[in-house]
Amino acid sequence: MTRSDPKADLQVYLQDAREVLLWKLDGLSEYDIRRPLTPTGTNLLGLVKHLAGAEALYLGAAFGRPFTGTPLWFTGEAEPDSDLWARADETRQEITERYRRACAHADETIAALPLDAVGRLPGAPGEITLHRTLTHMVAETQRHAGHADIVRELIDGAVGQRPDGLNVAPRDPDHLGRVERAAREAAARRS
């Protein structure tokens, strides 16, 4: 029987989501990585910026290991949701490098502490374990990687977890039509 290493398992899923998020920027223009494609302003570079702060907060500051270079979005005089979009003076390189450094810092926290290590989120009541925090970061990063997948598909049709799209079924030209017809038929039956 193969033994499981819960910390290593969680870290594999976290790293996978991190890589998905970053490749969604590949090959796109400055405008495309920044432009809002939902009514709430969701954009690719903003998702990376947001997660840089999340890594710094949850897997840094919460365990007494502050990360320099990434302001936490809930501190100071920050504009609401300022972590979810990039100002014109913030470069793609600055934000992606900050994210990579925050992830490396988070990985050091994960390596240094046992899963039952206890931390505290700044400004939040109660304590949290590294296990719960790591689980949260896997869910948070995977959630935003899913957002990025949809945004990227809207930009140029690229989908999936990898640039080669091997984890997505081959495109059937009538798939969208079948889904639309089923939706209309179901709506008509229930009206």
PDB file of C-alpha atoms in Angstrom, residues 8-187:
ATOM      1  CA  ALA A   8       2.953  16.984  -0.108  1.00  0.00           C
ATOM      2  CA  ASP A   9      -0.428  16.190  -1.677  1.00  0.00           C
ATOM      3  CA  LEU A  10      -1.794  19.632  -0.834  1.00  0.00           C
ATOM      4  CA  GLN A  11       1.349  21.313  -2.081  1.00  0.00           C
ATOM      5  CA  VAL A  12       1.153  19.469  -5.428  1.00  0.00           C
ATOM      6  CA  TYR A  13      -2.395  20.722  -5.985  1.00  0.00           C
ATOM      7  CA  LEU A  14      -1.435  24.242  -4.938  1.00  0.00           C
ATOM      8  CA  GLN A  15       1.565  24.297  -7.280  1.00  0.00           C
ATOM      9  CA  ASP A  16      -0.525  22.953 -10.149  1.00  0.00           C
ATOM     10  CA  ALA A  17      -3.052  25.771  -9.731  1.00  0.00           C
ATOM     11  CA  ARG A  18      -0.262  28.360  -9.499  1.00  0.00           C
ATOM     12  CA  GLU A  19       1.178  27.165 -12.810  1.00  0.00           C
ATOM     13  CA  VAL A  20      -2.236  27.203 -14.501  1.00  0.00           C
ATOM     14  CA  LEU A  21      -2.809  30.775 -13.389  1.00  0.00           C
ATOM     15  CA  LEU A  22       0.511  31.995 -14.770  1.00  0.00           C
ATOM     16  CA  TRP A  23       0.271  30.271 -18.146  1.00  0.00           C
ATOM     17  CA  LYS A  24      -3.065  31.992 -18.744  1.00  0.00           C
ATOM     18  CA  LEU A  25      -1.046  35.201 -19.293  1.00  0.00           C
ATOM     19  CA  ASP A  26       1.262  33.672 -21.908  1.00  0.00           C
ATOM     20  CA  GLY A  27       1.112  35.142 -25.377  1.00  0.00           C
ATOM     21  CA  LEU A  28      -1.410  37.848 -24.536  1.00  0.00           C
ATOM     22  CA  SER A  29      -1.066  41.593 -24.990  1.00  0.00           C
ATOM     23  CA  GLU A  30      -0.897  44.071 -22.110  1.00  0.00           C
ATOM     24  CA  TYR A  31      -4.471  45.048 -22.826  1.00  0.00           C
ATOM     25  CA  ASP A  32      -5.762  41.468 -22.875  1.00  0.00           C
ATOM     26  CA  ILE A  33      -4.191  40.511 -19.533  1.00  0.00           C
ATOM     27  CA  ARG A  34      -5.669  43.614 -17.884  1.00  0.00           C
ATOM     28  CA  ARG A  35      -9.043  44.138 -19.492  1.00  0.00           C
ATOM     29  CA  PRO A  36     -12.130  43.404 -17.410  1.00  0.00           C
ATOM     30  CA  LEU A  37     -14.265  40.699 -18.961  1.00  0.00           C
ATOM     31  CA  THR A  38     -17.024  40.427 -16.366  1.00  0.00           C
ATOM     32  CA  PRO A  39     -19.271  43.077 -14.803  1.00  0.00           C
ATOM     33  CA  THR A  40     -17.202  42.756 -11.595  1.00  0.00           C
ATOM     34  CA  GLY A  41     -13.988  43.547 -13.474  1.00  0.00           C
ATOM     35  CA  THR A  42     -12.371  40.093 -13.424  1.00  0.00           C
ATOM     36  CA  ASN A  43      -9.106  40.157 -15.378  1.00  0.00           C
ATOM     37  CA  LEU A  44      -6.099  37.871 -15.638  1.00  0.00           C
ATOM     38  CA  LEU A  45      -3.357  40.054 -14.184  1.00  0.00           C
ATOM     39  CA  GLY A  46      -5.628  41.127 -11.335  1.00  0.00           C
ATOM     40  CA  LEU A  47      -6.137  37.485 -10.356  1.00  0.00           C
ATOM     41  CA  VAL A  48      -2.365  37.005 -10.153  1.00  0.00           C
ATOM     42  CA  LYS A  49      -1.994  40.205  -8.111  1.00  0.00           C
ATOM     43  CA  HIS A  50      -4.757  39.089  -5.739  1.00  0.00           C
ATOM     44  CA  LEU A  51      -3.185  35.694  -5.186  1.00  0.00           C
ATOM     45  CA  ALA A  52       0.244  37.214  -4.514  1.00  0.00           C
ATOM     46  CA  GLY A  53      -1.363  38.975  -1.562  1.00  0.00           C
ATOM     47  CA  ALA A  54      -3.223  35.837  -0.493  1.00  0.00           C
ATOM     48  CA  GLU A  55      -0.030  33.754  -0.477  1.00  0.00           C
ATOM     49  CA  ALA A  56       1.725  36.487   1.523  1.00  0.00           C
ATOM     50  CA  LEU A  57      -1.119  36.726   4.023  1.00  0.00           C
ATOM     51  CA  TYR A  58      -2.171  33.108   4.533  1.00  0.00           C
ATOM     52  CA  LEU A  59       1.202  31.395   4.222  1.00  0.00           C
ATOM     53  CA  GLY A  60       3.389  34.212   5.482  1.00  0.00           C
ATOM     54  CA  ALA A  61       1.993  36.811   7.866  1.00  0.00           C
ATOM     55  CA  ALA A  62      -0.455  34.372   9.477  1.00  0.00           C
ATOM     56  CA  PHE A  63       2.492  32.275  10.677  1.00  0.00           C
ATOM     57  CA  GLY A  64       4.729  35.126  11.786  1.00  0.00           C
ATOM     58  CA  ARG A  65       6.671  35.128   8.530  1.00  0.00           C
ATOM     59  CA  PRO A  66       5.828  38.456   6.874  1.00  0.00           C
ATOM     60  CA  PHE A  67       6.694  38.752   3.205  1.00  0.00           C
ATOM     61  CA  THR A  68       8.153  42.038   2.069  1.00  0.00           C
ATOM     62  CA  GLY A  69       7.141  43.442  -1.272  1.00  0.00           C
ATOM     63  CA  THR A  70       3.472  42.512  -1.320  1.00  0.00           C
ATOM     64  CA  PRO A  71       1.139  44.914   0.435  1.00  0.00           C
ATOM     65  CA  LEU A  72      -1.791  43.136   2.002  1.00  0.00           C
ATOM     66  CA  TRP A  73      -4.992  44.421   0.441  1.00  0.00           C
ATOM     67  CA  PHE A  74      -6.850  44.995   3.687  1.00  0.00           C
ATOM     68  CA  THR A  75      -4.226  47.252   5.268  1.00  0.00           C
ATOM     69  CA  GLY A  76      -3.609  50.961   4.988  1.00  0.00           C
ATOM     70  CA  GLU A  77      -5.563  53.225   2.711  1.00  0.00           C
ATOM     71  CA  ALA A  78      -5.998  50.735  -0.116  1.00  0.00           C
ATOM     72  CA  GLU A  79      -8.901  51.288  -2.468  1.00  0.00           C
ATOM     73  CA  PRO A  80     -11.505  48.507  -2.212  1.00  0.00           C
ATOM     74  CA  ASP A  81     -10.621  45.658  -4.595  1.00  0.00           C
ATOM     75  CA  SER A  82      -7.306  47.296  -5.489  1.00  0.00           C
ATOM     76  CA  ASP A  83      -5.739  43.842  -5.356  1.00  0.00           C
ATOM     77  CA  LEU A  84      -7.950  42.628  -8.204  1.00  0.00           C
ATOM     78  CA  TRP A  85      -6.612  44.839 -10.992  1.00  0.00           C
ATOM     79  CA  ALA A  86      -3.296  46.268 -12.104  1.00  0.00           C
ATOM     80  CA  ARG A  87      -2.697  49.985 -12.309  1.00  0.00           C
ATOM     81  CA  ALA A  88      -1.153  51.248 -15.543  1.00  0.00           C
ATOM     82  CA  ASP A  89       2.177  51.798 -13.762  1.00  0.00           C
ATOM     83  CA  GLU A  90       2.328  48.203 -12.479  1.00  0.00           C
ATOM     84  CA  THR A  91       4.015  45.926 -14.997  1.00  0.00           C
ATOM     85  CA  ARG A  92       3.197  42.347 -15.834  1.00  0.00           C
ATOM     86  CA  GLN A  93       6.750  41.426 -14.853  1.00  0.00           C
ATOM     87  CA  GLU A  94       6.504  43.146 -11.452  1.00  0.00           C
ATOM     88  CA  ILE A  95       3.242  41.420 -10.585  1.00  0.00           C
ATOM     89  CA  THR A  96       4.212  37.960 -11.822  1.00  0.00           C
ATOM     90  CA  GLU A  97       7.619  38.158 -10.108  1.00  0.00           C
ATOM     91  CA  ARG A  98       5.957  39.300  -6.884  1.00  0.00           C
ATOM     92  CA  TYR A  99       3.610  36.312  -7.175  1.00  0.00           C
ATOM     93  CA  ARG A 100       6.493  33.896  -7.768  1.00  0.00           C
ATOM     94  CA  ARG A 101       8.399  35.321  -4.769  1.00  0.00           C
ATOM     95  CA  ALA A 102       5.292  35.154  -2.563  1.00  0.00           C
ATOM     96  CA  CYS A 103       4.797  31.518  -3.612  1.00  0.00           C
ATOM     97  CA  ALA A 104       8.439  30.674  -2.851  1.00  0.00           C
ATOM     98  CA  HIS A 105       8.080  32.346   0.556  1.00  0.00           C
ATOM     99  CA  ALA A 106       4.873  30.379   1.163  1.00  0.00           C
ATOM    100  CA  ASP A 107       6.650  27.151   0.187  1.00  0.00           C
ATOM    101  CA  GLU A 108       9.316  27.916   2.790  1.00  0.00           C
ATOM    102  CA  THR A 109       6.588  28.304   5.422  1.00  0.00           C
ATOM    103  CA  ILE A 110       5.040  25.007   4.375  1.00  0.00           C
ATOM    104  CA  ALA A 111       8.406  23.230   4.526  1.00  0.00           C
ATOM    105  CA  ALA A 112       9.313  24.733   7.906  1.00  0.00           C
ATOM    106  CA  LEU A 113       6.115  23.940   9.787  1.00  0.00           C
ATOM    107  CA  PRO A 114       4.085  20.821  10.576  1.00  0.00           C
ATOM    108  CA  LEU A 115       0.474  20.716   9.408  1.00  0.00           C
ATOM    109  CA  ASP A 116      -0.718  21.199  12.983  1.00  0.00           C
ATOM    110  CA  ALA A 117       1.278  24.439  13.428  1.00  0.00           C
ATOM    111  CA  VAL A 118      -0.993  27.246  14.592  1.00  0.00           C
ATOM    112  CA  GLY A 119      -1.142  30.739  13.155  1.00  0.00           C
ATOM    113  CA  ARG A 120      -3.412  33.753  13.235  1.00  0.00           C
ATOM    114  CA  LEU A 121      -4.621  35.862  10.339  1.00  0.00           C
ATOM    115  CA  PRO A 122      -3.891  39.524  11.012  1.00  0.00           C
ATOM    116  CA  GLY A 123      -7.098  41.255  12.027  1.00  0.00           C
ATOM    117  CA  ALA A 124      -9.118  38.029  12.269  1.00  0.00           C
ATOM    118  CA  PRO A 125     -10.287  36.307  15.448  1.00  0.00           C
ATOM    119  CA  GLY A 126      -9.087  32.849  16.390  1.00  0.00           C
ATOM    120  CA  GLU A 127      -6.281  30.602  15.332  1.00  0.00           C
ATOM    121  CA  ILE A 128      -5.801  28.527  12.216  1.00  0.00           C
ATOM    122  CA  THR A 129      -3.629  25.511  11.495  1.00  0.00           C
ATOM    123  CA  LEU A 130      -1.250  25.226   8.594  1.00  0.00           C
ATOM    124  CA  HIS A 131      -3.374  22.312   7.349  1.00  0.00           C
ATOM    125  CA  ARG A 132      -6.529  24.421   7.212  1.00  0.00           C
ATOM    126  CA  THR A 133      -4.626  27.341   5.681  1.00  0.00           C
ATOM    127  CA  LEU A 134      -2.998  25.190   3.035  1.00  0.00           C
ATOM    128  CA  THR A 135      -6.376  23.642   2.195  1.00  0.00           C
ATOM    129  CA  HIS A 136      -7.830  27.150   1.905  1.00  0.00           C
ATOM    130  CA  MET A 137      -5.041  28.265  -0.432  1.00  0.00           C
ATOM    131  CA  VAL A 138      -5.511  25.225  -2.685  1.00  0.00           C
ATOM    132  CA  ALA A 139      -9.231  26.012  -2.930  1.00  0.00           C
ATOM    133  CA  GLU A 140      -8.649  29.758  -3.389  1.00  0.00           C
ATOM    134  CA  THR A 141      -6.006  29.313  -6.075  1.00  0.00           C
ATOM    135  CA  GLN A 142      -7.957  26.618  -7.941  1.00  0.00           C
ATOM    136  CA  ARG A 143     -11.059  28.850  -7.820  1.00  0.00           C
ATOM    137  CA  HIS A 144      -9.194  31.761  -9.369  1.00  0.00           C
ATOM    138  CA  ALA A 145      -7.474  29.474 -11.889  1.00  0.00           C
ATOM    139  CA  GLY A 146     -10.997  28.537 -12.994  1.00  0.00           C
ATOM    140  CA  HIS A 147     -11.868  32.202 -13.348  1.00  0.00           C
ATOM    141  CA  ALA A 148      -8.702  32.675 -15.389  1.00  0.00           C
ATOM    142  CA  ASP A 149      -9.648  29.743 -17.610  1.00  0.00           C
ATOM    143  CA  ILE A 150     -12.977  31.348 -18.467  1.00  0.00           C
ATOM    144  CA  VAL A 151     -11.449  34.805 -19.002  1.00  0.00           C
ATOM    145  CA  ARG A 152      -8.743  33.365 -21.265  1.00  0.00           C
ATOM    146  CA  GLU A 153     -11.352  31.455 -23.267  1.00  0.00           C
ATOM    147  CA  LEU A 154     -13.244  34.712 -23.793  1.00  0.00           C
ATOM    148  CA  ILE A 155     -10.055  36.394 -25.035  1.00  0.00           C
ATOM    149  CA  ASP A 156      -8.719  33.849 -27.515  1.00  0.00           C
ATOM    150  CA  GLY A 157     -10.387  30.473 -26.961  1.00  0.00           C
ATOM    151  CA  ALA A 158      -7.469  28.867 -25.051  1.00  0.00           C
ATOM    152  CA  VAL A 159      -8.823  26.482 -22.399  1.00  0.00           C
ATOM    153  CA  GLY A 160      -7.624  23.845 -19.965  1.00  0.00           C
ATOM    154  CA  GLN A 161      -4.959  23.326 -17.364  1.00  0.00           C
ATOM    155  CA  ARG A 162      -2.051  23.246 -19.788  1.00  0.00           C
ATOM    156  CA  PRO A 163      -1.166  25.172 -22.933  1.00  0.00           C
ATOM    157  CA  ASP A 164      -1.598  22.010 -24.996  1.00  0.00           C
ATOM    158  CA  GLY A 165      -5.201  21.643 -23.753  1.00  0.00           C
ATOM    159  CA  LEU A 166      -4.844  17.871 -23.390  1.00  0.00           C
ATOM    160  CA  ASN A 167      -7.168  17.754 -20.376  1.00  0.00           C
ATOM    161  CA  VAL A 168     -10.058  19.135 -22.457  1.00  0.00           C
ATOM    162  CA  ALA A 169     -12.143  17.062 -24.862  1.00  0.00           C
ATOM    163  CA  PRO A 170     -11.528  17.763 -28.554  1.00  0.00           C
ATOM    164  CA  ARG A 171     -13.763  20.527 -29.853  1.00  0.00           C
ATOM    165  CA  ASP A 172     -16.923  19.322 -31.555  1.00  0.00           C
ATOM    166  CA  PRO A 173     -18.183  22.094 -33.843  1.00  0.00           C
ATOM    167  CA  ASP A 174     -21.826  21.457 -32.826  1.00  0.00           C
ATOM    168  CA  HIS A 175     -21.236  21.189 -29.055  1.00  0.00           C
ATOM    169  CA  LEU A 176     -22.257  24.761 -28.281  1.00  0.00           C
ATOM    170  CA  GLY A 177     -25.378  24.378 -30.426  1.00  0.00           C
ATOM    171  CA  ARG A 178     -26.399  21.163 -28.628  1.00  0.00           C
ATOM    172  CA  VAL A 179     -25.966  22.825 -25.234  1.00  0.00           C
ATOM    173  CA  GLU A 180     -28.006  25.852 -26.350  1.00  0.00           C
ATOM    174  CA  ARG A 181     -30.798  23.664 -27.789  1.00  0.00           C
ATOM    175  CA  ALA A 182     -30.984  21.625 -24.565  1.00  0.00           C
ATOM    176  CA  ALA A 183     -31.193  24.818 -22.501  1.00  0.00           C
ATOM    177  CA  ARG A 184     -34.004  26.218 -24.666  1.00  0.00           C
ATOM    178  CA  GLU A 185     -35.876  22.892 -24.649  1.00  0.00           C
ATOM    179  CA  ALA A 186     -35.613  22.564 -20.855  1.00  0.00           C
ATOM    180  CA  ALA A 187     -36.797  26.144 -20.390  1.00  0.00           C
TER     181      ALA A 187
END
